[in-house]
JSON list of C-alpha atoms in Angstrom, two decimals:
[
{"chain": "E", "resi": 1, "resn": "MET", "atom": "CA", "xyz": [161.36, 91.35, 128.24]},
{"chain": "E", "resi": 2, "resn": "LEU", "atom": "CA", "xyz": [158.28, 89.30, 129.04]},
{"chain": "E", "resi": 3, "resn": "SER", "atom": "CA", "xyz": [157.19, 91.73, 131.78]},
{"chain": "E", "resi": 4, "resn": "ARG", "atom": "CA", "xyz": [157.35, 94.68, 129.36]},
{"chain": "E", "resi": 5, "resn": "LEU", "atom": "CA", "xyz": [155.33, 92.74, 126.82]},
{"chain": "E", "resi": 6, "resn": "HIS", "atom": "CA", "xyz": [152.74, 91.96, 129.50]},
{"chain": "E", "resi": 7, "resn": "ALA", "atom": "CA", "xyz": [152.61, 95.63, 130.61]},
{"chain": "E", "resi": 8, "resn": "THR", "atom": "CA", "xyz": [152.19, 96.78, 127.01]},
{"chain": "E", "resi": 9, "resn": "SER", "atom": "CA", "xyz": [149.46, 94.22, 126.38]},
{"chain": "E", "resi": 10, "resn": "ASP", "atom": "CA", "xyz": [147.63, 95.34, 129.54]},
{"chain": "E", "resi": 11, "resn": "LEU", "atom": "CA", "xyz": [147.87, 98.98, 128.50]},
{"chain": "E", "resi": 12, "resn": "LEU", "atom": "CA", "xyz": [146.53, 98.25, 125.01]},
{"chain": "E", "resi": 13, "resn": "ARG", "atom": "CA", "xyz": [143.64, 96.25, 126.47]},
{"chain": "E", "resi": 14, "resn": "ARG", "atom": "CA", "xyz": [142.78, 99.13, 128.83]},
{"chain": "E", "resi": 15, "resn": "VAL", "atom": "CA", "xyz": [142.94, 101.71, 126.02]},
{"chain": "E", "resi": 16, "resn": "ALA", "atom": "CA", "xyz": [140.65, 99.63, 123.81]},
{"chain": "E", "resi": 17, "resn": "ARG", "atom": "CA", "xyz": [138.17, 99.09, 126.65]},
{"chain": "E", "resi": 18, "resn": "ILE", "atom": "CA", "xyz": [138.23, 102.79, 127.59]},
{"chain": "E", "resi": 19, "resn": "GLN", "atom": "CA", "xyz": [137.51, 103.80, 124.00]},
{"chain": "E", "resi": 20, "resn": "HIS", "atom": "CA", "xyz": [134.63, 101.33, 123.83]},
{"chain": "E", "resi": 21, "resn": "LEU", "atom": "CA", "xyz": [133.17, 102.57, 127.12]},
{"chain": "E", "resi": 22, "resn": "VAL", "atom": "CA", "xyz": [133.48, 106.22, 126.09]},
{"chain": "E", "resi": 23, "resn": "LYS", "atom": "CA", "xyz": [131.45, 105.49, 122.95]},
{"chain": "E", "resi": 24, "resn": "ARG", "atom": "CA", "xyz": [128.83, 103.78, 125.11]},
{"chain": "E", "resi": 25, "resn": "LEU", "atom": "CA", "xyz": [128.91, 106.68, 127.60]},
{"chain": "E", "resi": 26, "resn": "ASN", "atom": "CA", "xyz": [128.38, 109.21, 124.81]},
{"chain": "E", "resi": 27, "resn": "SER", "atom": "CA", "xyz": [125.29, 107.38, 123.57]},
{"chain": "E", "resi": 28, "resn": "GLN", "atom": "CA", "xyz": [123.90, 106.93, 127.09]},
{"chain": "E", "resi": 29, "resn": "MET", "atom": "CA", "xyz": [124.29, 110.61, 127.84]},
{"chain": "E", "resi": 30, "resn": "LYS", "atom": "CA", "xyz": [122.49, 111.47, 124.57]},
{"chain": "E", "resi": 31, "resn": "LEU", "atom": "CA", "xyz": [119.64, 109.18, 125.63]},
{"chain": "E", "resi": 32, "resn": "ALA", "atom": "CA", "xyz": [119.69, 110.72, 129.14]},
{"chain": "E", "resi": 33, "resn": "ASP", "atom": "CA", "xyz": [120.13, 107.26, 130.69]},
{"chain": "E", "resi": 34, "resn": "ILE", "atom": "CA", "xyz": [121.98, 108.48, 133.76]},
{"chain": "E", "resi": 35, "resn": "ASN", "atom": "CA", "xyz": [121.95, 105.13, 135.57]},
{"chain": "E", "resi": 36, "resn": "LYS", "atom": "CA", "xyz": [123.82, 103.36, 132.77]},
{"chain": "E", "resi": 37, "resn": "ALA", "atom": "CA", "xyz": [126.05, 106.40, 132.26]},
{"chain": "E", "resi": 38, "resn": "ALA", "atom": "CA", "xyz": [126.96, 106.29, 135.96]},
{"chain": "E", "resi": 39, "resn": "GLN", "atom": "CA", "xyz": [127.82, 102.59, 135.64]},
{"chain": "E", "resi": 40, "resn": "CYS", "atom": "CA", "xyz": [130.01, 103.40, 132.64]},
{"chain": "E", "resi": 41, "resn": "LEU", "atom": "CA", "xyz": [131.81, 106.11, 134.60]},
{"chain": "E", "resi": 42, "resn": "SER", "atom": "CA", "xyz": [132.38, 103.67, 137.43]},
{"chain": "E", "resi": 43, "resn": "GLU", "atom": "CA", "xyz": [133.92, 101.10, 135.10]},
{"chain": "E", "resi": 44, "resn": "LEU", "atom": "CA", "xyz": [136.06, 103.79, 133.47]},
{"chain": "E", "resi": 45, "resn": "ALA", "atom": "CA", "xyz": [137.31, 104.79, 136.92]},
{"chain": "E", "resi": 46, "resn": "GLN", "atom": "CA", "xyz": [138.26, 101.20, 137.69]},
{"chain": "E", "resi": 47, "resn": "LEU", "atom": "CA", "xyz": [140.16, 100.90, 134.41]},
{"chain": "E", "resi": 48, "resn": "SER", "atom": "CA", "xyz": [142.09, 104.08, 135.20]},
{"chain": "E", "resi": 49, "resn": "GLU", "atom": "CA", "xyz": [143.06, 103.10, 138.75]},
{"chain": "E", "resi": 50, "resn": "ASN", "atom": "CA", "xyz": [146.74, 102.46, 139.46]},
{"chain": "E", "resi": 51, "resn": "VAL", "atom": "CA", "xyz": [147.68, 103.16, 135.83]},
{"chain": "E", "resi": 52, "resn": "ASP", "atom": "CA", "xyz": [149.19, 106.33, 134.43]},
{"chain": "E", "resi": 53, "resn": "LEU", "atom": "CA", "xyz": [147.27, 107.07, 131.26]},
{"chain": "E", "resi": 54, "resn": "SER", "atom": "CA", "xyz": [148.47, 110.66, 130.98]},
{"chain": "E", "resi": 55, "resn": "GLY", "atom": "CA", "xyz": [150.33, 111.56, 127.83]},
{"chain": "E", "resi": 56, "resn": "LEU", "atom": "CA", "xyz": [148.52, 109.03, 125.65]},
{"chain": "E", "resi": 57, "resn": "GLU", "atom": "CA", "xyz": [147.36, 111.15, 122.73]},
{"chain": "E", "resi": 58, "resn": "VAL", "atom": "CA", "xyz": [144.91, 108.46, 121.65]},
{"chain": "E", "resi": 59, "resn": "LEU", "atom": "CA", "xyz": [142.94, 109.03, 124.89]},
{"chain": "E", "resi": 60, "resn": "GLU", "atom": "CA", "xyz": [143.08, 112.84, 125.16]},
{"chain": "E", "resi": 61, "resn": "GLU", "atom": "CA", "xyz": [139.70, 113.45, 123.53]},
{"chain": "E", "resi": 62, "resn": "ASP", "atom": "CA", "xyz": [138.16, 110.54, 125.45]},
{"chain": "E", "resi": 63, "resn": "GLN", "atom": "CA", "xyz": [139.43, 111.95, 128.75]},
{"chain": "E", "resi": 64, "resn": "ARG", "atom": "CA", "xyz": [137.91, 115.36, 127.96]},
{"chain": "E", "resi": 65, "resn": "SER", "atom": "CA", "xyz": [134.63, 113.66, 127.12]},
{"chain": "E", "resi": 66, "resn": "ILE", "atom": "CA", "xyz": [134.71, 111.67, 130.37]},
{"chain": "E", "resi": 67, "resn": "ARG", "atom": "CA", "xyz": [135.29, 114.84, 132.43]},
{"chain": "E", "resi": 68, "resn": "SER", "atom": "CA", "xyz": [132.48, 116.64, 130.64]},
{"chain": "E", "resi": 69, "resn": "HIS", "atom": "CA", "xyz": [130.02, 113.79, 131.11]},
{"chain": "E", "resi": 70, "resn": "ARG", "atom": "CA", "xyz": [131.00, 113.41, 134.78]},
{"chain": "E", "resi": 71, "resn": "VAL", "atom": "CA", "xyz": [130.21, 117.07, 135.41]},
{"chain": "E", "resi": 72, "resn": "GLU", "atom": "CA", "xyz": [126.88, 116.73, 133.58]},
{"chain": "E", "resi": 73, "resn": "LEU", "atom": "CA", "xyz": [126.02, 113.56, 135.50]},
{"chain": "E", "resi": 74, "resn": "GLU", "atom": "CA", "xyz": [126.76, 115.32, 138.80]},
{"chain": "E", "resi": 75, "resn": "ARG", "atom": "CA", "xyz": [124.50, 118.21, 137.75]},
{"chain": "E", "resi": 76, "resn": "GLN", "atom": "CA", "xyz": [121.67, 115.86, 136.80]},
{"chain": "E", "resi": 77, "resn": "ALA", "atom": "CA", "xyz": [122.06, 113.88, 140.01]},
{"chain": "E", "resi": 78, "resn": "ARG", "atom": "CA", "xyz": [121.92, 117.08, 142.11]},
{"chain": "E", "resi": 79, "resn": "THR", "atom": "CA", "xyz": [118.78, 118.18, 140.25]},
{"chain": "E", "resi": 80, "resn": "MET", "atom": "CA", "xyz": [117.19, 114.76, 140.70]},
{"chain": "E", "resi": 81, "resn": "LEU", "atom": "CA", "xyz": [118.12, 114.76, 144.38]},
{"chain": "E", "resi": 82, "resn": "THR", "atom": "CA", "xyz": [116.58, 118.19, 144.92]},
{"chain": "E", "resi": 83, "resn": "GLN", "atom": "CA", "xyz": [113.38, 117.19, 143.12]},
{"chain": "E", "resi": 84, "resn": "GLY", "atom": "CA", "xyz": [113.21, 113.90, 145.01]},
{"chain": "E", "resi": 85, "resn": "LEU", "atom": "CA", "xyz": [113.64, 115.62, 148.35]},
{"chain": "E", "resi": 86, "resn": "LYS", "atom": "CA", "xyz": [110.96, 118.19, 147.54]},
{"chain": "E", "resi": 87, "resn": "ALA", "atom": "CA", "xyz": [108.54, 115.48, 146.40]},
{"chain": "E", "resi": 88, "resn": "GLN", "atom": "CA", "xyz": [109.64, 113.10, 149.19]},
{"chain": "E", "resi": 89, "resn": "ASN", "atom": "CA", "xyz": [110.27, 110.48, 146.51]},
{"chain": "E", "resi": 90, "resn": "GLN", "atom": "CA", "xyz": [112.57, 107.94, 148.13]},
{"chain": "E", "resi": 91, "resn": "SER", "atom": "CA", "xyz": [113.40, 106.01, 144.93]},
{"chain": "E", "resi": 92, "resn": "GLN", "atom": "CA", "xyz": [114.35, 109.20, 143.06]},
{"chain": "E", "resi": 93, "resn": "VAL", "atom": "CA", "xyz": [116.59, 110.22, 145.96]},
{"chain": "E", "resi": 94, "resn": "ALA", "atom": "CA", "xyz": [118.22, 106.79, 146.03]},
{"chain": "E", "resi": 95, "resn": "VAL", "atom": "CA", "xyz": [118.98, 106.90, 142.28]},
{"chain": "E", "resi": 96, "resn": "ALA", "atom": "CA", "xyz": [120.35, 110.44, 142.56]},
{"chain": "E", "resi": 97, "resn": "THR", "atom": "CA", "xyz": [122.51, 109.54, 145.55]},
{"chain": "E", "resi": 98, "resn": "ASN", "atom": "CA", "xyz": [123.88, 106.45, 143.85]},
{"chain": "E", "resi": 99, "resn": "ASN", "atom": "CA", "xyz": [124.75, 108.44, 140.75]},
{"chain": "E", "resi": 100, "resn": "SER", "atom": "CA", "xyz": [126.35, 111.15, 142.90]},
{"chain": "E", "resi": 101, "resn": "VAL", "atom": "CA", "xyz": [128.48, 108.52, 144.62]},
{"chain": "E", "resi": 102, "resn": "VAL", "atom": "CA", "xyz": [129.57, 107.14, 141.25]},
{"chain": "E", "resi": 103, "resn": "ALA", "atom": "CA", "xyz": [130.39, 110.60, 139.96]},
{"chain": "E", "resi": 104, "resn": "GLN", "atom": "CA", "xyz": [132.31, 111.33, 143.17]},
{"chain": "E", "resi": 105, "resn": "HIS", "atom": "CA", "xyz": [134.29, 108.13, 142.69]},
{"chain": "E", "resi": 106, "resn": "TYR", "atom": "CA", "xyz": [135.35, 109.42, 139.32]},
{"chain": "E", "resi": 107, "resn": "GLY", "atom": "CA", "xyz": [136.58, 112.76, 140.60]},
{"chain": "E", "resi": 108, "resn": "GLY", "atom": "CA", "xyz": [133.65, 114.55, 142.22]},
{"chain": "E", "resi": 109, "resn": "THR", "atom": "CA", "xyz": [133.87, 115.99, 145.69]},
{"chain": "E", "resi": 110, "resn": "GLU", "atom": "CA", "xyz": [133.39, 113.94, 148.81]},
{"chain": "E", "resi": 111, "resn": "LEU", "atom": "CA", "xyz": [131.62, 116.92, 150.38]},
{"chain": "E", "resi": 112, "resn": "ASN", "atom": "CA", "xyz": [128.78, 116.65, 147.82]},
{"chain": "E", "resi": 113, "resn": "VAL", "atom": "CA", "xyz": [128.37, 112.97, 148.62]},
{"chain": "E", "resi": 114, "resn": "ARG", "atom": "CA", "xyz": [128.22, 113.67, 152.35]},
{"chain": "E", "resi": 115, "resn": "ARG", "atom": "CA", "xyz": [125.57, 116.33, 151.71]},
{"chain": "E", "resi": 116, "resn": "CYS", "atom": "CA", "xyz": [123.56, 113.87, 149.62]},
{"chain": "E", "resi": 117, "resn": "ARG", "atom": "CA", "xyz": [123.73, 111.22, 152.32]},
{"chain": "E", "resi": 118, "resn": "LYS", "atom": "CA", "xyz": [122.70, 113.74, 154.96]},
{"chain": "E", "resi": 119, "resn": "ASP", "atom": "CA", "xyz": [119.74, 114.83, 152.81]},
{"chain": "E", "resi": 120, "resn": "VAL", "atom": "CA", "xyz": [118.74, 111.19, 152.25]},
{"chain": "E", "resi": 121, "resn": "THR", "atom": "CA", "xyz": [118.74, 110.60, 156.00]},
{"chain": "E", "resi": 122, "resn": "LYS", "atom": "CA", "xyz": [116.52, 113.65, 156.46]},
{"chain": "E", "resi": 123, "resn": "LEU", "atom": "CA", "xyz": [114.18, 112.44, 153.73]},
{"chain": "E", "resi": 124, "resn": "GLN", "atom": "CA", "xyz": [113.88, 108.99, 155.24]},
{"chain": "E", "resi": 125, "resn": "SER", "atom": "CA", "xyz": [113.06, 110.55, 158.61]},
{"chain": "E", "resi": 126, "resn": "CYS", "atom": "CA", "xyz": [110.42, 112.82, 157.04]},
{"chain": "E", "resi": 127, "resn": "ILE", "atom": "CA", "xyz": [108.84, 109.93, 155.15]},
{"chain": "E", "resi": 128, "resn": "SER", "atom": "CA", "xyz": [108.76, 107.77, 158.27]},
{"chain": "E", "resi": 129, "resn": "THR", "atom": "CA", "xyz": [107.14, 110.59, 160.26]},
{"chain": "E", "resi": 130, "resn": "ARG", "atom": "CA", "xyz": [104.61, 111.25, 157.51]},
{"chain": "E", "resi": 131, "resn": "GLN", "atom": "CA", "xyz": [103.72, 107.56, 157.25]},
{"chain": "E", "resi": 132, "resn": "ALA", "atom": "CA", "xyz": [103.28, 107.36, 161.02]},
{"chain": "E", "resi": 133, "resn": "PHE", "atom": "CA", "xyz": [100.70, 110.17, 160.91]},
{"chain": "E", "resi": 134, "resn": "HIS", "atom": "CA", "xyz": [99.07, 109.70, 157.50]},
{"chain": "E", "resi": 135, "resn": "GLY", "atom": "CA", "xyz": [99.68, 106.07, 156.59]},
{"chain": "E", "resi": 136, "resn": "PRO", "atom": "CA", "xyz": [101.73, 104.85, 153.60]},
{"chain": "E", "resi": 137, "resn": "THR", "atom": "CA", "xyz": [101.72, 106.98, 150.46]},
{"chain": "E", "resi": 138, "resn": "LYS", "atom": "CA", "xyz": [100.32, 105.49, 147.29]}
]
């Protein structure tokens, strides 16, 4: 009896936290704050680990919203990565890669993350070579 009460209490706590984070995620995506949105997605992924939340009607709309925002975050991270690589902007590439990794953790593809890491390695090599010949960029 006590174990079922504990399991129910844990489930209710998770549902409440998920709903709170989805509201925060929605506002962060509206503000285009992809770093905080990625952190939200990461926390949502942790809350969903090792727990079957399927079939909970109260979370159906939230789960659709999470999937939609994850796809959008992946798109924005890919765009940022491409722009960062073209401009050889190491910080932009790092942010994009981090957000791609977070999005991957929440259901993206590992292949995209490997591509991002490979591109980051290429960028770092290009920047090092450029700095060796032209000095540090300002």
